[in-house]
Amino acid sequence: MNALRIIIHLSIALIAIGLGQPLAFAEQDNSKVIKLGMSTALSGPAQNIGQQLYKGSSIYFNKVNNAGGINGAQVQLLVANDNYEPKQTVNNTRTFIYSDKVDALFGAMGTPTSHAIIPLLEQSKIPFLMPFSGASFLHDKSRANIFNLRASYNDEAAEQIKYLVEERKHTKIGLFIQADEFGLYVESGLRKELTKYDLSPIKVARYQRNSHDVASALNALQASGVTAICLVGTYAPLGEFINSAHAKNFTPDYTSVSFVPSFDLFDEVTTPSHIMVTEIVPNPLTCNDDFCNEFLADMQANKITKPNRLHFEGYINAMAFSRAAANCKLPLKHSCLLKELNSLLINDKIIKKFFIDTKNKNKRNVYRSYYVNK
């Protein structure tokens, strides 16, 4: 089946159609260009996530290219819309690997979409870099071609349950879960953390991905008597859930993982609510670092009037790739790229500051955002 792919060579947009399905993949001699493939949501309920991650990355790569590239090679970022649907992600990824012959897959968005391409990753051994997901299968050390900067969903679950149980004193906690791999992986982490307090979810209710059908789940959770709910989904249905619950005089405390952009979720909420969202990068508007100032200046130069954590994460991902690739000879070899990326976690001051908790056994940092009642 042909798939419409939006291919963007940084500032130049092209449109192409096609799927490639050869049986083998080898590293290419792309000595004059470094190709990256990014499958993400550019349309649908999660489009804000994909669009802003891409924008942040492309702005940084544009700057790199304008300064001469990486060891003389221009970075070509190819982005394809998957609408946050796994089947399309598989199609996009096949094309990236076998037709476009990219050097790496970069900044893919989502857990169910990433899960769907694991067979392709295992077959091709192509680097899968900085996915926008914290699912545990992406942190499996046996998958050496996957590189993460962000904390895992298990790390975020620990922060959320600590907040609800120790700080907010809740014992009756429910889960509102997107019914797919994303929901299952986050649910697993939340259940594990609850057991540390001799607790389990009072009620687990689910809804379908890419839908706003939250009514039955809302009724079930309200009837269960929960006083707090861990939310796992995208910003639009979660916002609808919170607003609808308030209209029914149901006002539990809420938490959500970083897949939901806090600013998008908070924009959706129109009622007084207690919401805490775990984050995996600092707030670029308030962080005290020269790199944050550089990011804000680049956003302003590119007429981004409301820079946010998604722009920032995409920008950081591009910076990390560029610094690692600069230490490798051309043509870019997978082994060198992955080695240099992992060394950033130890040697790069910015990466260590933003992502590594050196005071807590070098675990990944988890930040927080709170909803301010309108």
CSV table of C-alpha atoms in Angstrom, one decimal:
chain,number,residue,atom,x,y,z
A,1,MET,CA,0.0,0.0,0.0
A,2,ASN,CA,1.4,3.4,-0.9
A,3,ALA,CA,1.7,5.9,1.9
A,4,LEU,CA,1.9,9.7,1.7
A,5,ARG,CA,5.2,10.7,3.3
A,6,ILE,CA,6.1,14.2,4.2
A,7,ILE,CA,9.8,14.5,3.7
A,8,ILE,CA,11.5,17.7,4.9
A,9,HIS,CA,15.1,18.4,4.2
A,10,LEU,CA,15.2,20.9,7.0
A,11,SER,CA,13.8,24.1,5.5
A,12,ILE,CA,12.8,22.5,2.1
A,13,ALA,CA,9.6,20.5,2.0
A,14,LEU,CA,9.2,17.7,-0.5
A,15,ILE,CA,6.4,15.2,-1.0
A,16,ALA,CA,7.0,11.6,-2.0
A,17,ILE,CA,5.2,8.3,-2.2
A,18,GLY,CA,6.6,4.8,-1.9
A,19,LEU,CA,7.5,1.9,0.3
A,20,GLY,CA,10.8,-0.1,0.0
A,21,GLN,CA,11.0,-3.7,1.1
A,22,PRO,CA,14.5,-5.2,0.4
A,23,LEU,CA,15.5,-8.0,2.6
A,24,ALA,CA,18.9,-6.7,3.7
A,25,PHE,CA,20.3,-3.5,5.0
A,26,ALA,CA,23.9,-2.2,5.2
A,27,GLU,CA,25.6,1.0,6.3
A,28,GLN,CA,25.8,3.4,3.5
A,29,ASP,CA,28.6,5.6,2.3
A,30,ASN,CA,26.8,8.9,3.0
A,31,SER,CA,30.0,10.9,3.4
A,32,LYS,CA,28.5,14.2,2.2
A,33,VAL,CA,25.2,13.8,4.0
A,34,ILE,CA,24.0,12.3,7.3
A,35,LYS,CA,20.4,11.0,6.9
A,36,LEU,CA,18.0,10.7,9.8
A,37,GLY,CA,14.5,9.3,9.7
A,38,MET,CA,11.8,10.5,12.1
A,39,SER,CA,8.4,8.9,12.1
A,40,THR,CA,6.0,10.9,14.3
A,41,ALA,CA,2.4,12.3,14.5
A,42,LEU,CA,2.0,15.3,12.3
A,43,SER,CA,-1.8,15.0,12.3
A,44,GLY,CA,-4.5,13.6,14.6
A,45,PRO,CA,-5.0,13.9,18.4
A,46,ALA,CA,-1.3,13.8,19.2
A,47,GLN,CA,-0.1,16.1,16.4
A,48,ASN,CA,1.1,18.9,18.7
A,49,ILE,CA,3.7,16.5,20.2
A,50,GLY,CA,5.1,15.4,16.9
A,51,GLN,CA,5.1,18.8,15.3
A,52,GLN,CA,6.9,20.5,18.2
A,53,LEU,CA,9.5,17.8,18.7
A,54,TYR,CA,10.3,18.0,15.0
A,55,LYS,CA,10.5,21.8,15.0
A,56,GLY,CA,12.9,21.8,18.0
A,57,SER,CA,15.2,19.3,16.3
A,58,SER,CA,15.1,20.9,12.8
A,59,ILE,CA,16.0,24.3,14.2
A,60,TYR,CA,19.1,22.9,15.8
A,61,PHE,CA,20.1,20.9,12.8
A,62,ASN,CA,19.6,24.0,10.6
A,63,LYS,CA,22.1,25.8,12.8
A,64,VAL,CA,24.6,23.0,12.5
A,65,ASN,CA,24.2,22.9,8.7
A,66,ASN,CA,24.6,26.7,8.4
A,67,ALA,CA,27.8,26.4,10.3
A,68,GLY,CA,29.2,23.8,7.9
A,69,GLY,CA,27.6,20.6,9.1
A,70,ILE,CA,29.1,17.7,11.0
A,71,ASN,CA,32.6,17.2,9.8
A,72,GLY,CA,31.6,18.7,6.5
A,73,ALA,CA,28.4,16.6,6.1
A,74,GLN,CA,25.0,18.2,6.1
A,75,VAL,CA,22.3,16.7,8.3
A,76,GLN,CA,19.2,15.7,6.3
A,77,LEU,CA,16.2,15.1,8.6
A,78,LEU,CA,13.4,13.2,6.9
A,79,VAL,CA,10.1,13.2,8.8
A,80,ALA,CA,7.1,11.0,7.9
A,81,ASN,CA,3.6,11.3,9.4
A,82,ASP,CA,2.3,8.2,11.2
A,83,ASN,CA,-0.7,9.8,12.8
A,84,TYR,CA,0.3,7.9,16.0
A,85,GLU,CA,-0.8,4.6,14.5
A,86,PRO,CA,1.6,1.6,14.6
A,87,LYS,CA,0.8,0.2,11.1
A,88,GLN,CA,1.9,3.5,9.5
A,89,THR,CA,5.0,3.7,11.6
A,90,VAL,CA,6.0,0.3,10.3
A,91,ASN,CA,5.5,1.5,6.7
A,92,ASN,CA,7.5,4.7,7.4
A,93,THR,CA,10.3,2.8,9.1
A,94,ARG,CA,10.7,0.3,6.2
A,95,THR,CA,11.0,3.2,3.8
A,96,PHE,CA,13.5,5.0,5.9
A,97,ILE,CA,15.7,1.9,6.3
A,98,TYR,CA,15.4,0.3,2.9
A,99,SER,CA,14.6,3.1,0.4
A,100,ASP,CA,16.1,6.2,2.0
A,101,LYS,CA,18.9,4.3,3.6
A,102,VAL,CA,19.1,6.5,6.6
A,103,ASP,CA,22.0,6.4,9.0
A,104,ALA,CA,19.7,6.3,12.1
A,105,LEU,CA,16.1,6.5,13.2
A,106,PHE,CA,15.7,9.6,15.3
A,107,GLY,CA,13.1,11.0,17.7
A,108,ALA,CA,10.3,8.5,17.0
A,109,MET,CA,7.1,9.3,18.9
A,110,GLY,CA,5.1,6.9,21.0
A,111,THR,CA,5.2,3.5,22.7
A,112,PRO,CA,2.8,1.5,20.5
A,113,THR,CA,4.4,2.9,17.4
A,114,SER,CA,7.9,2.0,18.7
A,115,HIS,CA,6.8,-1.4,19.9
A,116,ALA,CA,5.5,-2.2,16.4
A,117,ILE,CA,8.9,-1.7,14.8
A,118,ILE,CA,11.0,-3.8,17.2
A,119,PRO,CA,11.3,-6.6,14.6
A,120,LEU,CA,12.7,-4.1,12.1
A,121,LEU,CA,15.2,-2.8,14.6
A,122,GLU,CA,16.4,-6.3,15.5
A,123,GLN,CA,16.7,-7.3,11.8
A,124,SER,CA,18.5,-4.2,10.6
A,125,LYS,CA,20.4,-3.2,13.7
A,126,ILE,CA,20.0,0.4,12.7
A,127,PRO,CA,20.4,2.9,15.6
A,128,PHE,CA,17.1,3.9,17.2
A,129,LEU,CA,17.9,7.2,18.9
A,130,MET,CA,16.0,9.3,21.5
A,131,PRO,CA,12.5,7.9,21.1
A,132,PHE,CA,9.7,10.0,22.7
A,133,SER,CA,8.7,7.1,25.0
A,134,GLY,CA,9.8,5.8,28.4
A,135,ALA,CA,8.6,2.2,27.9
A,136,SER,CA,10.7,-0.4,29.6
A,137,PHE,CA,11.4,-2.4,26.4
A,138,LEU,CA,13.3,0.6,25.1
A,139,HIS,CA,15.6,0.5,28.2
A,140,ASP,CA,16.4,-3.2,27.7
A,141,LYS,CA,20.2,-3.4,27.7
A,142,SER,CA,20.2,-6.3,25.3
A,143,ARG,CA,19.0,-3.9,22.6
A,144,ALA,CA,22.3,-2.1,22.1
A,145,ASN,CA,21.1,-0.2,19.1
A,146,ILE,CA,18.6,1.8,21.2
A,147,PHE,CA,19.7,5.0,22.9
A,148,ASN,CA,17.6,7.0,25.4
A,149,LEU,CA,18.1,10.3,27.0
A,150,ARG,CA,14.8,10.6,28.8
A,151,ALA,CA,13.8,8.8,32.0
A,152,SER,CA,11.8,5.7,31.8
A,153,TYR,CA,8.1,5.5,32.6
A,154,ASN,CA,9.1,3.4,35.7
A,155,ASP,CA,11.1,6.5,36.9
A,156,GLU,CA,8.1,8.7,36.3
A,157,ALA,CA,5.7,6.2,38.0
A,158,ALA,CA,7.9,6.3,41.1
A,159,GLU,CA,7.7,10.1,41.3
A,160,GLN,CA,3.9,10.1,40.8
A,161,ILE,CA,3.1,7.5,43.5
A,162,LYS,CA,5.5,9.2,45.9
A,163,TYR,CA,3.6,12.4,45.3
A,164,LEU,CA,0.2,10.9,45.7
A,165,VAL,CA,0.9,8.7,48.7
A,166,GLU,CA,3.6,10.5,50.7
A,167,GLU,CA,2.8,14.1,49.9
A,168,ARG,CA,-1.0,14.1,49.1
A,169,LYS,CA,-1.8,11.2,51.5
A,170,HIS,CA,-3.9,9.2,49.1
A,171,THR,CA,-4.6,5.5,49.5
A,172,LYS,CA,-7.5,5.1,47.1
A,173,ILE,CA,-5.8,5.5,43.7
A,174,GLY,CA,-7.3,4.6,40.3
A,175,LEU,CA,-5.9,4.5,36.8
A,176,PHE,CA,-7.3,5.9,33.6
A,177,ILE,CA,-5.4,4.1,30.9
A,178,GLN,CA,-5.1,4.3,27.1
A,179,ALA,CA,-5.8,0.7,25.9
A,180,ASP,CA,-2.6,-0.2,24.1
A,181,GLU,CA,1.1,-0.9,24.8
A,182,PHE,CA,1.6,2.7,26.1
A,183,GLY,CA,-1.0,2.2,28.8
A,184,LEU,CA,0.2,-1.3,29.7
A,185,TYR,CA,3.8,-0.3,30.2
A,186,VAL,CA,2.9,2.7,32.4
A,187,GLU,CA,0.3,0.7,34.3
A,188,SER,CA,3.0,-1.9,35.1
A,189,GLY,CA,5.3,0.8,36.5
A,190,LEU,CA,2.5,2.3,38.6
A,191,ARG,CA,1.4,-1.0,40.0
A,192,LYS,CA,5.0,-1.8,41.0
A,193,GLU,CA,5.3,1.5,42.8
A,194,LEU,CA,2.0,1.1,44.6
A,195,THR,CA,3.0,-2.3,46.0
A,196,LYS,CA,5.9,-0.6,47.8
A,197,TYR,CA,3.2,1.1,49.9
A,198,ASP,CA,1.1,-2.1,50.2
A,199,LEU,CA,-1.4,-0.6,47.8
A,200,SER,CA,-3.0,-1.6,44.5
A,201,PRO,CA,-5.2,0.3,42.1
A,202,ILE,CA,-8.8,0.5,43.4
A,203,LYS,CA,-10.0,0.6,39.8
A,204,VAL,CA,-8.5,0.5,36.3
A,205,ALA,CA,-10.5,2.0,33.5
A,206,ARG,CA,-9.4,2.2,29.8
A,207,TYR,CA,-10.2,4.1,26.6
A,208,GLN,CA,-9.3,3.6,23.0
A,209,ARG,CA,-6.3,5.3,21.5
A,210,ASN,CA,-7.0,8.3,19.2
A,211,SER,CA,-10.6,8.6,20.6
A,212,HIS,CA,-12.4,10.9,23.1
A,213,ASP,CA,-14.7,8.1,24.4
A,214,VAL,CA,-14.1,8.6,28.2
A,215,ALA,CA,-17.6,8.5,29.6
A,216,SER,CA,-17.8,4.8,30.6
A,217,ALA,CA,-14.3,5.0,32.2
A,218,LEU,CA,-15.3,8.2,34.1
A,219,ASN,CA,-18.4,6.6,35.4
A,220,ALA,CA,-16.5,3.5,36.6
A,221,LEU,CA,-13.8,5.5,38.4
A,222,GLN,CA,-16.3,7.8,40.1
A,223,ALA,CA,-18.3,4.8,41.3
A,224,SER,CA,-15.2,3.2,42.7
A,225,GLY,CA,-14.6,5.9,45.3
A,226,VAL,CA,-11.1,6.8,44.3
A,227,THR,CA,-9.6,10.0,45.5
A,228,ALA,CA,-6.7,10.2,43.0
A,229,ILE,CA,-6.2,9.1,39.4
A,230,CYS,CA,-3.1,8.4,37.4
A,231,LEU,CA,-3.8,9.4,33.8
A,232,VAL,CA,-2.2,7.7,30.9
A,233,GLY,CA,-3.1,9.0,27.4
A,234,THR,CA,-2.9,12.0,25.2
A,235,TYR,CA,-3.8,15.5,26.2
A,236,ALA,CA,-7.2,16.0,24.5
A,237,PRO,CA,-9.0,12.9,26.0
A,238,LEU,CA,-7.3,13.5,29.4
A,239,GLY,CA,-8.5,17.1,29.4
A,240,GLU,CA,-12.0,16.0,28.5
A,241,PHE,CA,-12.0,13.5,31.3
A,242,ILE,CA,-10.9,16.1,33.9
A,243,ASN,CA,-13.5,18.6,32.7
A,244,SER,CA,-16.3,16.0,32.6
A,245,ALA,CA,-15.4,14.7,36.0
A,246,HIS,CA,-15.7,18.2,37.5
A,247,ALA,CA,-19.1,18.7,35.9
A,248,LYS,CA,-20.2,15.5,37.7
A,249,ASN,CA,-18.8,16.9,41.1
A,250,PHE,CA,-16.0,14.4,40.9
A,251,THR,CA,-12.7,16.1,41.8
A,252,PRO,CA,-9.9,13.7,42.5
A,253,ASP,CA,-6.2,14.6,42.4
A,254,TYR,CA,-4.5,13.7,39.1
A,255,THR,CA,-1.0,12.8,37.8
A,256,SER,CA,0.2,12.2,34.2
A,257,VAL,CA,3.4,11.1,32.5
A,258,SER,CA,5.5,13.3,30.3
A,259,PHE,CA,4.1,11.9,27.1
A,260,VAL,CA,1.3,14.4,27.7
A,261,PRO,CA,2.7,17.9,27.2
A,262,SER,CA,1.8,19.7,30.4
A,263,PHE,CA,1.1,23.0,28.6
A,264,ASP,CA,-1.3,21.3,26.2
A,265,LEU,CA,-3.1,19.4,28.9
A,266,PHE,CA,-3.4,22.5,31.1
A,267,ASP,CA,-4.8,24.4,28.1
A,268,GLU,CA,-7.5,21.7,27.7
A,269,VAL,CA,-8.5,21.9,31.4
A,270,THR,CA,-11.1,24.6,32.1
A,271,THR,CA,-12.0,23.7,35.7
A,272,PRO,CA,-10.3,24.0,39.1
A,273,SER,CA,-8.1,20.9,39.5
A,274,HIS,CA,-5.1,19.4,41.3
A,275,ILE,CA,-2.8,18.0,38.5
A,276,MET,CA,0.9,17.1,38.6
A,277,VAL,CA,2.7,16.1,35.4
A,278,THR,CA,6.1,14.4,35.5
A,279,GLU,CA,8.6,15.8,33.1
A,280,ILE,CA,11.9,14.6,31.7
A,281,VAL,CA,13.5,17.9,30.7
A,282,PRO,CA,13.7,21.1,32.8
A,283,ASN,CA,11.5,24.1,31.9
A,284,PRO,CA,13.5,26.1,29.4
A,285,LEU,CA,11.8,29.3,30.4
A,286,THR,CA,13.1,29.1,34.0
A,287,CYS,CA,16.2,26.9,33.9
A,288,ASN,CA,19.4,28.7,34.8
A,289,ASP,CA,21.9,27.6,32.1
A,290,ASP,CA,23.6,29.1,29.1
A,291,PHE,CA,22.2,26.3,26.9
A,292,CYS,CA,18.7,27.3,27.9
A,293,ASN,CA,19.4,30.8,26.8
A,294,GLU,CA,20.9,29.6,23.5
A,295,PHE,CA,17.7,27.6,22.9
A,296,LEU,CA,15.4,30.5,23.7
A,297,ALA,CA,17.4,32.8,21.4
A,298,ASP,CA,17.2,30.2,18.5
A,299,MET,CA,13.4,29.9,19.1
A,300,GLN,CA,13.0,33.6,18.9
A,301,ALA,CA,15.1,33.8,15.7
A,302,ASN,CA,12.8,31.2,14.2
A,303,LYS,CA,9.7,33.1,15.3
A,304,ILE,CA,8.6,30.5,17.9
A,305,THR,CA,6.6,32.8,20.2
A,306,LYS,CA,5.8,30.1,22.8
A,307,PRO,CA,8.8,27.8,23.2
A,308,ASN,CA,8.1,24.8,25.4
A,309,ARG,CA,9.5,21.5,26.8
A,310,LEU,CA,8.7,19.6,23.5
A,311,HIS,CA,10.6,22.1,21.4
A,312,PHE,CA,13.4,21.9,24.0
A,313,GLU,CA,13.5,18.0,24.0
A,314,GLY,CA,13.7,18.0,20.2
A,315,TYR,CA,16.4,20.6,20.3
A,316,ILE,CA,18.4,18.7,23.0
A,317,ASN,CA,18.1,15.4,21.0
A,318,ALA,CA,19.5,17.1,17.9
A,319,MET,CA,22.4,18.6,20.0
A,320,ALA,CA,23.2,15.2,21.5
A,321,PHE,CA,23.3,13.6,18.1
A,322,SER,CA,25.4,16.3,16.6
A,323,ARG,CA,28.0,16.2,19.4
A,324,ALA,CA,28.3,12.4,19.3
A,325,ALA,CA,28.5,12.3,15.5
A,326,ALA,CA,31.2,15.0,15.4
A,327,ASN,CA,33.5,12.5,17.2
A,328,CYS,CA,33.1,9.9,14.5
A,329,LYS,CA,34.7,9.6,11.1
A,330,LEU,CA,32.7,9.8,7.9
A,331,PRO,CA,31.0,7.7,6.6
A,332,LEU,CA,29.2,7.4,9.9
A,333,LYS,CA,29.4,4.0,11.5
A,334,HIS,CA,26.7,2.7,13.8
A,335,SER,CA,29.2,1.4,16.4
A,336,CYS,CA,31.0,4.7,16.7
A,337,LEU,CA,27.7,6.7,16.9
A,338,LEU,CA,26.3,4.6,19.7
A,339,LYS,CA,29.5,4.6,21.6
A,340,GLU,CA,29.8,8.4,21.5
A,341,LEU,CA,26.1,8.9,22.4
A,342,ASN,CA,26.6,6.8,25.5
A,343,SER,CA,29.7,8.7,26.5
A,344,LEU,CA,27.6,11.9,26.6
A,345,LEU,CA,25.9,10.5,29.7
A,346,ILE,CA,29.2,10.4,31.4
A,347,ASN,CA,31.2,13.3,29.9
A,348,ASP,CA,28.9,16.0,28.6
A,349,LYS,CA,28.1,18.6,31.2
A,350,ILE,CA,24.8,19.7,29.7
A,351,ILE,CA,23.5,16.1,29.3
A,352,LYS,CA,24.6,15.2,32.8
A,353,LYS,CA,23.0,18.3,34.3
A,354,PHE,CA,19.6,17.8,32.6
A,355,PHE,CA,19.3,14.0,32.6
A,356,ILE,CA,21.5,12.4,35.3
A,357,ASP,CA,20.8,12.5,39.1
A,358,THR,CA,24.3,12.2,40.3
A,359,LYS,CA,23.1,12.3,43.9
A,360,ASN,CA,20.8,9.3,43.5
A,361,LYS,CA,22.9,6.5,42.0
A,362,ASN,CA,23.0,8.2,38.6
A,363,LYS,CA,19.3,7.6,37.9
A,364,ARG,CA,17.6,9.8,35.3
A,365,ASN,CA,16.1,13.1,36.4
A,366,VAL,CA,12.4,13.5,36.7
A,367,TYR,CA,10.9,17.0,37.0
A,368,ARG,CA,7.4,18.2,37.8
A,369,SER,CA,4.8,20.6,36.5
A,370,TYR,CA,1.7,21.7,38.4
A,371,TYR,CA,-1.6,23.0,37.1
A,372,VAL,CA,-2.5,26.5,38.3
A,373,ASN,CA,-6.3,27.0,38.6
A,374,LYS,CA,-7.6,29.4,36.0
